[in-house]
Amino acid sequence: MVWIQLAVVLAFIFLGARLGSIGIGFAGGVGVLVLSLGLGMTPGGIPIDVILIIMAVIGAVAAMQVAGGLDYLVQQAERVLRSKPKQITILAPIVTYVMTLLAGTGHTAYSTLPVIAEVAKENGVRPSRPLSISVIASQIAITASPVSAAVVVFSGMLEPFGIGYLDLLMVVIPTTFAACILTAFVCNFLGLDLEKDPVYQDRLAKGLIKTRESRTYDIKPGARLSVLIFALTIVAVVIYATLISDKVGIIEHPVLPRNEAIMVFMLTAATLITLCTKIDASSILNAQTFRSGMSACVCVLGVAWLGNTFVAGHIDQIKLVAGELLEGYPWLLAVALFFASMLLYSQAATTRALMPAALALVDPVTAIASFAAVGALFVLPTYPTLLAAVEMDETGSTRIGKLVFNHSFFVPGMIAIVLSVALGFLVAPMVL
């Protein structure tokens, strides 16, 4: 029966992957239906905390986008990229990493991918090099963002072990950032140089490669103010979460717990941005980041619920089988998280589904060191930012091969994940 139930989980995950976008969440819900009413399993816990955090953060990000804040950030990013265009493979992932770190969502990368592709092409750099690592950086940065649902939920799981929110950030931010930069150096040597690429030469001969003029930005009056409000809110979140942590203990018995505080702070930021920049609140509903974020909520609801149902139903068997393996080879936790995130398609969903069981089997240091592996959303070439990068590279250097895994993002993603985990095992014991 266990294998039948696992087959159901995998079948509906693959169905969701075929449907794409919000369909992943829909298919996950059907999987819960089959497991519960069809096979008699008790439905697992709904990841309500994850969904609510995503909703609150995305609301503030979308308000900032409508106020022109994202355009302002992209304008600054383009200035950085064009200041040293030959170094774009190194600079581009820094830009997408920082934007994701601040916003708590990798969907901010959409706005910078066209700039990265154009600057690379203009300067004879193979666009697949900066584009691939930029997408990977935007996915891995979720595991280091102070306001991402994955980090917030994971930090809550670590509190009973005496590890605070700030402790987690002190490990994951430097290790994932360093891993992305090191991978970027490697990406400089991946693939043929642009002038030697036969696909590019063929497109060039057919006149399919066009020279575009530099983008012009119509920065709204309240754009800078919206960015300032959002940035100060992130600082407030980190300070408050630190003050109420058991380790610091300056605020004992807080009236407002950490998860709820992040939601309240982000909703407050959205309110202040709306009021101070005088934007139409109804227009926030049409913002691209809002639509992507709400789609992510449905995906987390369906897929994480499906994963939780299976894991909770077999937690004793999982502990029995995995306990001995992890005791001897703790790094196998990273492997498990890697494959789970590849299927669950969400860092937060993977964290919510597997980390409670993981923390019952391994020490917190191992769990933190392995945490970056939940960012393996690049393995199947169907993730939105990955597809967007392919679409925006008119040179054809960023592509998806005929086989499932031979795409431009697989090697950079694998290198970045391995380095993040390796650095995590090195740094975590020194910090904690």
XYZ file of C-alpha atoms in Angstrom:
432
model
C 0.000 0.000 0.000
C 2.886 2.384 0.721
C 4.160 1.994 -2.836
C 0.684 2.546 -4.272
C 0.320 5.719 -2.230
C 3.770 6.926 -3.290
C 2.856 6.207 -6.917
C -0.254 8.367 -6.499
C 1.821 11.233 -5.072
C 4.333 11.072 -7.920
C 1.630 10.686 -10.570
C -0.188 13.842 -9.527
C 3.033 15.789 -9.140
C 3.983 14.866 -12.698
C 0.451 15.715 -13.864
C 0.828 19.112 -12.223
C 4.187 19.614 -13.913
C 2.560 18.905 -17.273
C -0.259 21.357 -16.566
C 2.279 23.960 -15.457
C 1.832 27.169 -13.470
C -1.112 27.054 -11.057
C -2.038 23.597 -12.370
C 0.609 22.122 -10.059
C -1.487 23.173 -7.090
C -4.708 21.921 -8.682
C -3.218 18.487 -9.314
C -1.877 18.342 -5.757
C -5.384 18.853 -4.436
C -6.671 15.976 -6.560
C -3.857 13.836 -5.170
C -5.047 14.564 -1.620
C -8.554 13.564 -2.700
C -7.340 10.206 -4.045
C -5.129 9.492 -1.022
C -7.862 10.336 1.483
C -11.186 9.229 0.004
C -9.673 6.677 -2.344
C -6.967 5.053 -0.213
C -8.110 5.936 3.303
C -5.196 8.147 4.367
C -5.763 10.947 6.868
C -5.189 14.309 5.124
C -2.005 15.996 6.299
C -1.754 19.494 7.685
C -2.561 22.371 5.349
C 0.470 24.732 5.186
C -1.583 27.734 6.255
C 1.355 29.642 7.764
C 3.347 29.351 4.541
C 0.435 30.527 2.413
C -0.363 33.506 4.633
C 3.263 34.664 4.739
C 3.507 34.466 0.942
C 0.262 36.424 0.580
C 1.385 39.194 2.932
C 4.855 39.554 1.396
C 3.555 39.434 -2.170
C 0.967 42.087 -1.317
C 3.728 44.464 -0.236
C 5.942 43.601 -3.229
C 3.057 44.124 -5.643
C 2.247 47.490 -4.075
C 5.887 48.469 -4.504
C 5.749 47.358 -8.150
C 2.641 49.445 -8.882
C 4.306 52.429 -7.211
C 7.236 52.020 -9.602
C 9.654 50.597 -7.045
C 10.601 47.540 -9.101
C 11.225 49.685 -12.180
C 13.518 51.840 -10.071
C 15.399 48.774 -8.812
C 15.724 47.405 -12.351
C 17.030 50.776 -13.539
C 19.710 50.674 -10.850
C 20.464 47.060 -11.739
C 20.930 47.966 -15.407
C 23.368 50.709 -14.440
C 25.396 48.182 -12.473
C 25.354 45.651 -15.312
C 26.291 48.199 -17.979
C 29.055 49.683 -15.844
C 31.152 46.527 -16.330
C 29.475 44.598 -19.162
C 32.314 42.103 -19.592
C 31.759 41.003 -15.981
C 28.041 40.409 -16.470
C 28.277 36.702 -15.623
C 29.439 37.697 -12.141
C 27.287 40.808 -11.686
C 23.989 39.408 -12.990
C 23.523 36.721 -10.296
C 24.441 39.290 -7.636
C 21.573 41.456 -8.902
C 18.977 38.661 -8.976
C 20.190 37.256 -5.640
C 19.900 40.621 -3.875
C 16.487 41.392 -5.374
C 15.164 37.997 -4.293
C 16.788 38.351 -0.876
C 14.968 41.647 -0.331
C 11.619 40.735 -1.861
C 11.309 37.148 -0.658
C 10.260 35.940 -4.108
C 12.263 34.850 -7.125
C 9.664 36.289 -9.471
C 11.432 39.647 -9.295
C 13.964 38.129 -11.699
C 11.538 38.505 -14.612
C 12.193 42.214 -14.852
C 15.982 41.866 -14.949
C 16.326 38.896 -17.339
C 15.766 40.976 -20.511
C 18.465 43.420 -19.401
C 20.906 40.584 -18.665
C 20.278 38.956 -22.054
C 20.680 42.214 -23.965
C 23.837 43.413 -22.189
C 25.469 40.003 -22.657
C 24.631 39.876 -26.373
C 25.810 43.443 -26.981
C 29.213 42.620 -25.497
C 29.757 39.259 -27.150
C 29.189 37.265 -23.955
C 27.278 34.014 -24.363
C 23.904 34.980 -22.759
C 23.330 31.485 -21.372
C 26.195 32.033 -18.924
C 24.760 35.005 -16.980
C 21.123 34.001 -17.563
C 21.516 30.471 -16.202
C 23.285 31.416 -12.990
C 20.982 34.427 -12.514
C 17.922 32.162 -12.512
C 19.658 29.726 -10.151
C 20.662 32.583 -7.823
C 17.059 33.807 -7.697
C 15.921 30.322 -6.617
C 18.618 29.666 -4.029
C 18.300 33.178 -2.532
C 14.842 32.193 -1.286
C 16.611 30.055 1.333
C 18.393 33.184 2.597
C 15.679 35.844 2.385
C 14.551 37.227 5.770
C 10.963 37.459 4.501
C 10.614 34.259 2.458
C 8.092 31.730 3.739
C 10.692 28.954 3.616
C 13.106 30.785 5.934
C 10.413 32.020 8.306
C 8.807 28.584 8.681
C 12.155 26.807 9.044
C 13.336 29.251 11.687
C 10.185 28.494 13.661
C 11.041 24.791 13.564
C 14.543 25.542 14.865
C 13.489 27.631 17.872
C 12.881 24.613 20.175
C 16.545 23.718 19.589
C 17.717 27.124 20.804
C 18.568 28.404 17.320
C 17.173 31.830 16.529
C 16.040 33.530 13.339
C 19.213 35.637 13.141
C 21.400 32.559 13.693
C 19.839 30.916 10.661
C 20.374 34.001 8.495
C 24.011 34.248 9.599
C 24.597 30.816 8.068
C 22.414 30.781 4.973
C 23.137 34.269 3.595
C 26.949 34.051 3.320
C 27.007 30.391 2.239
C 24.402 30.657 -0.527
C 25.773 33.980 -1.783
C 29.333 32.642 -1.918
C 28.121 29.498 -3.682
C 26.347 31.549 -6.358
C 29.419 33.718 -6.969
C 31.735 30.711 -7.207
C 29.313 29.066 -9.626
C 29.252 32.246 -11.702
C 33.023 31.972 -12.178
C 32.552 28.412 -13.417
C 29.772 29.533 -15.778
C 32.293 31.726 -17.623
C 33.673 28.493 -19.101
C 30.386 26.706 -19.889
C 29.345 26.382 -23.519
C 30.976 27.665 -26.674
C 31.840 31.327 -26.968
C 29.022 33.185 -28.674
C 30.839 33.722 -31.971
C 31.537 29.960 -32.192
C 27.996 28.817 -31.375
C 26.411 27.286 -34.521
C 22.862 28.046 -33.351
C 23.729 31.718 -32.884
C 25.513 31.884 -36.238
C 22.505 30.315 -37.953
C 20.125 32.826 -36.373
C 22.473 35.653 -37.231
C 22.599 34.548 -40.871
C 18.795 34.426 -41.016
C 18.533 37.963 -39.640
C 16.804 36.836 -36.450
C 19.193 38.705 -34.156
C 18.148 42.300 -33.631
C 19.892 45.173 -31.925
C 17.642 46.822 -29.398
C 17.952 50.328 -28.078
C 18.621 50.852 -24.408
C 15.518 50.669 -22.277
C 14.002 53.887 -21.011
C 12.441 54.008 -17.592
C 9.549 56.203 -16.602
C 10.215 56.277 -12.886
C 7.117 57.292 -10.945
C 7.395 60.013 -8.268
C 6.789 57.568 -5.415
C 9.099 54.810 -6.668
C 12.039 55.559 -4.384
C 9.768 56.067 -1.396
C 8.122 52.673 -1.970
C 11.523 50.965 -2.032
C 12.544 52.793 1.151
C 9.363 51.741 2.960
C 9.789 48.125 1.890
C 13.477 48.047 2.853
C 12.802 49.563 6.286
C 10.062 46.969 6.826
C 12.542 44.160 6.175
C 14.926 45.703 8.707
C 12.052 45.955 11.187
C 11.172 42.284 10.628
C 14.741 41.143 11.321
C 15.064 43.350 14.418
C 11.714 42.288 15.883
C 12.303 38.580 15.203
C 15.677 38.850 16.915
C 14.320 40.725 19.950
C 11.607 38.140 20.621
C 13.858 35.099 20.069
C 14.542 32.889 23.075
C 18.267 33.321 22.567
C 18.173 37.131 22.831
C 15.107 37.337 25.024
C 14.836 41.135 25.214
C 11.074 40.898 24.646
C 9.752 38.015 26.700
C 6.302 36.562 26.090
C 5.648 38.699 22.992
C 2.023 39.492 22.238
C 2.744 39.203 18.526
C 4.560 35.966 17.502
C 7.153 36.034 14.734
C 5.060 34.626 11.863
C 2.143 36.896 12.618
C 4.528 39.835 13.026
C 5.933 39.336 9.526
C 2.410 39.261 8.096
C 1.417 42.405 9.997
C 4.604 44.264 9.091
C 4.219 43.425 5.396
C 0.557 44.408 5.320
C 1.543 47.647 7.049
C 4.214 48.245 4.414
C 1.651 47.694 1.662
C -0.690 50.162 3.363
C 1.994 52.835 3.752
C 3.129 52.415 0.135
C -0.453 52.710 -1.090
C -1.123 55.818 1.002
C 2.189 57.616 0.599
C 2.584 57.043 -3.144
C -1.145 57.567 -3.821
C -1.548 54.512 -6.021
C -4.909 52.876 -6.804
C -5.169 49.853 -4.517
C -7.271 47.969 -7.084
C -4.412 48.142 -9.591
C -2.289 45.987 -7.263
C -4.474 43.016 -8.195
C -3.244 43.248 -11.783
C 0.457 43.485 -10.948
C 2.551 40.669 -12.389
C 4.149 39.900 -9.023
C 0.718 39.687 -7.372
C -0.556 37.204 -9.957
C 2.614 35.115 -9.667
C 2.444 35.193 -5.875
C -1.179 34.119 -5.685
C -0.418 31.324 -8.129
C 2.394 30.275 -5.790
C -0.083 30.173 -2.883
C -2.340 27.728 -4.733
C 0.680 25.638 -5.723
C 1.878 25.458 -2.120
C -1.642 24.613 -0.923
C -2.016 21.656 -3.261
C 1.506 20.283 -3.466
C 2.549 20.795 0.166
C -0.759 19.363 1.365
C -0.167 16.319 -0.848
C 3.392 15.914 0.470
C 2.311 16.413 4.077
C -0.407 13.774 3.689
C 2.040 11.110 2.528
C 4.850 12.012 4.965
C 2.543 12.249 8.005
C 0.940 8.933 7.115
C 4.292 7.129 7.061
C 6.402 9.178 9.456
C 7.290 6.177 11.643
C 8.484 4.110 8.671
C 10.404 7.092 7.307
C 12.173 7.592 10.627
C 12.986 3.895 10.852
C 14.419 3.633 7.339
C 16.047 7.056 7.101
C 17.327 7.257 10.678
C 20.171 4.784 10.267
C 21.173 6.155 6.855
C 21.283 9.751 8.057
C 23.199 8.812 11.169
C 26.019 7.487 9.045
C 25.667 9.846 6.094
C 24.053 13.130 7.255
C 24.610 14.743 3.851
C 21.924 12.414 2.461
C 19.387 14.832 3.933
C 20.460 17.356 1.299
C 19.917 14.704 -1.374
C 16.408 14.005 -0.070
C 15.565 17.720 0.013
C 16.983 18.120 -3.489
C 14.733 15.466 -5.020
C 11.707 16.562 -2.993
C 11.984 20.188 -4.110
C 12.492 19.035 -7.693
C 9.041 17.425 -7.491
C 7.203 19.726 -5.069
C 8.301 22.814 -7.029
C 8.456 25.077 -3.998
C 11.123 25.834 -1.406
C 8.460 26.574 1.199
C 6.412 23.466 0.396
C 9.486 21.242 0.626
C 10.511 22.834 3.924
C 7.050 22.413 5.418
C 6.711 18.804 4.217
C 10.127 17.361 5.105
C 11.933 19.474 7.674
C 9.831 18.461 10.718
C 10.685 14.817 10.057
C 14.302 15.710 9.251
C 14.773 17.524 12.556
C 13.587 14.398 14.348
C 16.343 12.398 12.649
C 19.372 14.713 12.448
C 20.879 17.516 14.490
C 19.864 21.122 13.627
C 23.321 21.913 12.227
C 22.890 19.232 9.562
C 19.392 20.466 8.747
C 20.597 24.064 8.341
C 23.585 23.040 6.246
C 21.304 21.028 3.954
C 18.611 23.719 3.760
C 19.821 25.245 0.479
C 18.995 21.971 -1.297
C 15.294 22.908 -1.213
C 16.163 25.369 -4.002
C 16.463 22.662 -6.686
C 13.514 23.936 -8.699
C 15.628 24.081 -11.835
C 15.968 20.337 -12.458
C 12.813 19.948 -14.532
C 12.869 22.639 -17.241
C 9.359 23.895 -16.586
C 9.828 26.553 -13.890
C 8.524 29.999 -15.033
C 11.734 32.013 -14.561
C 13.714 29.298 -16.318
C 11.364 29.341 -19.305
C 11.409 33.147 -19.331
C 15.207 33.168 -19.573
C 15.089 30.793 -22.555
C 12.454 32.939 -24.233
C 14.406 36.174 -23.747
C 17.654 34.886 -25.230
C 17.220 35.404 -28.955
C 20.752 34.123 -29.637
C 19.559 30.593 -28.824
C 22.450 29.949 -26.444
C 20.062 29.417 -23.509
C 18.108 26.369 -24.514
C 16.374 23.186 -23.459
C 17.601 20.021 -25.164
C 15.569 17.065 -26.354
C 16.333 15.133 -23.184
C 14.691 16.255 -19.938
C 17.824 17.292 -18.070
C 20.131 18.632 -20.780
C 19.251 22.284 -20.431
C 21.400 25.329 -19.742
C 20.466 25.535 -16.057
C 21.196 22.001 -14.883
C 24.981 22.150 -14.463
C 25.084 25.641 -12.851
C 22.225 24.639 -10.553
C 23.902 21.435 -9.447
C 27.187 23.226 -8.780
C 25.471 25.994 -6.791
C 23.481 23.543 -4.651
C 26.511 21.349 -3.920
C 28.633 24.374 -2.995
C 25.874 25.860 -0.819
C 25.486 22.618 1.133
C 29.252 22.071 1.419
C 29.767 25.615 2.690
C 26.803 25.136 5.010
C 28.437 22.113 6.640
C 31.604 24.197 7.018
C 30.056 27.421 8.351
C 27.079 26.192 10.419
C 29.157 24.525 13.169
C 31.235 27.698 13.541
C 28.213 30.020 13.836
C 25.862 27.891 15.931
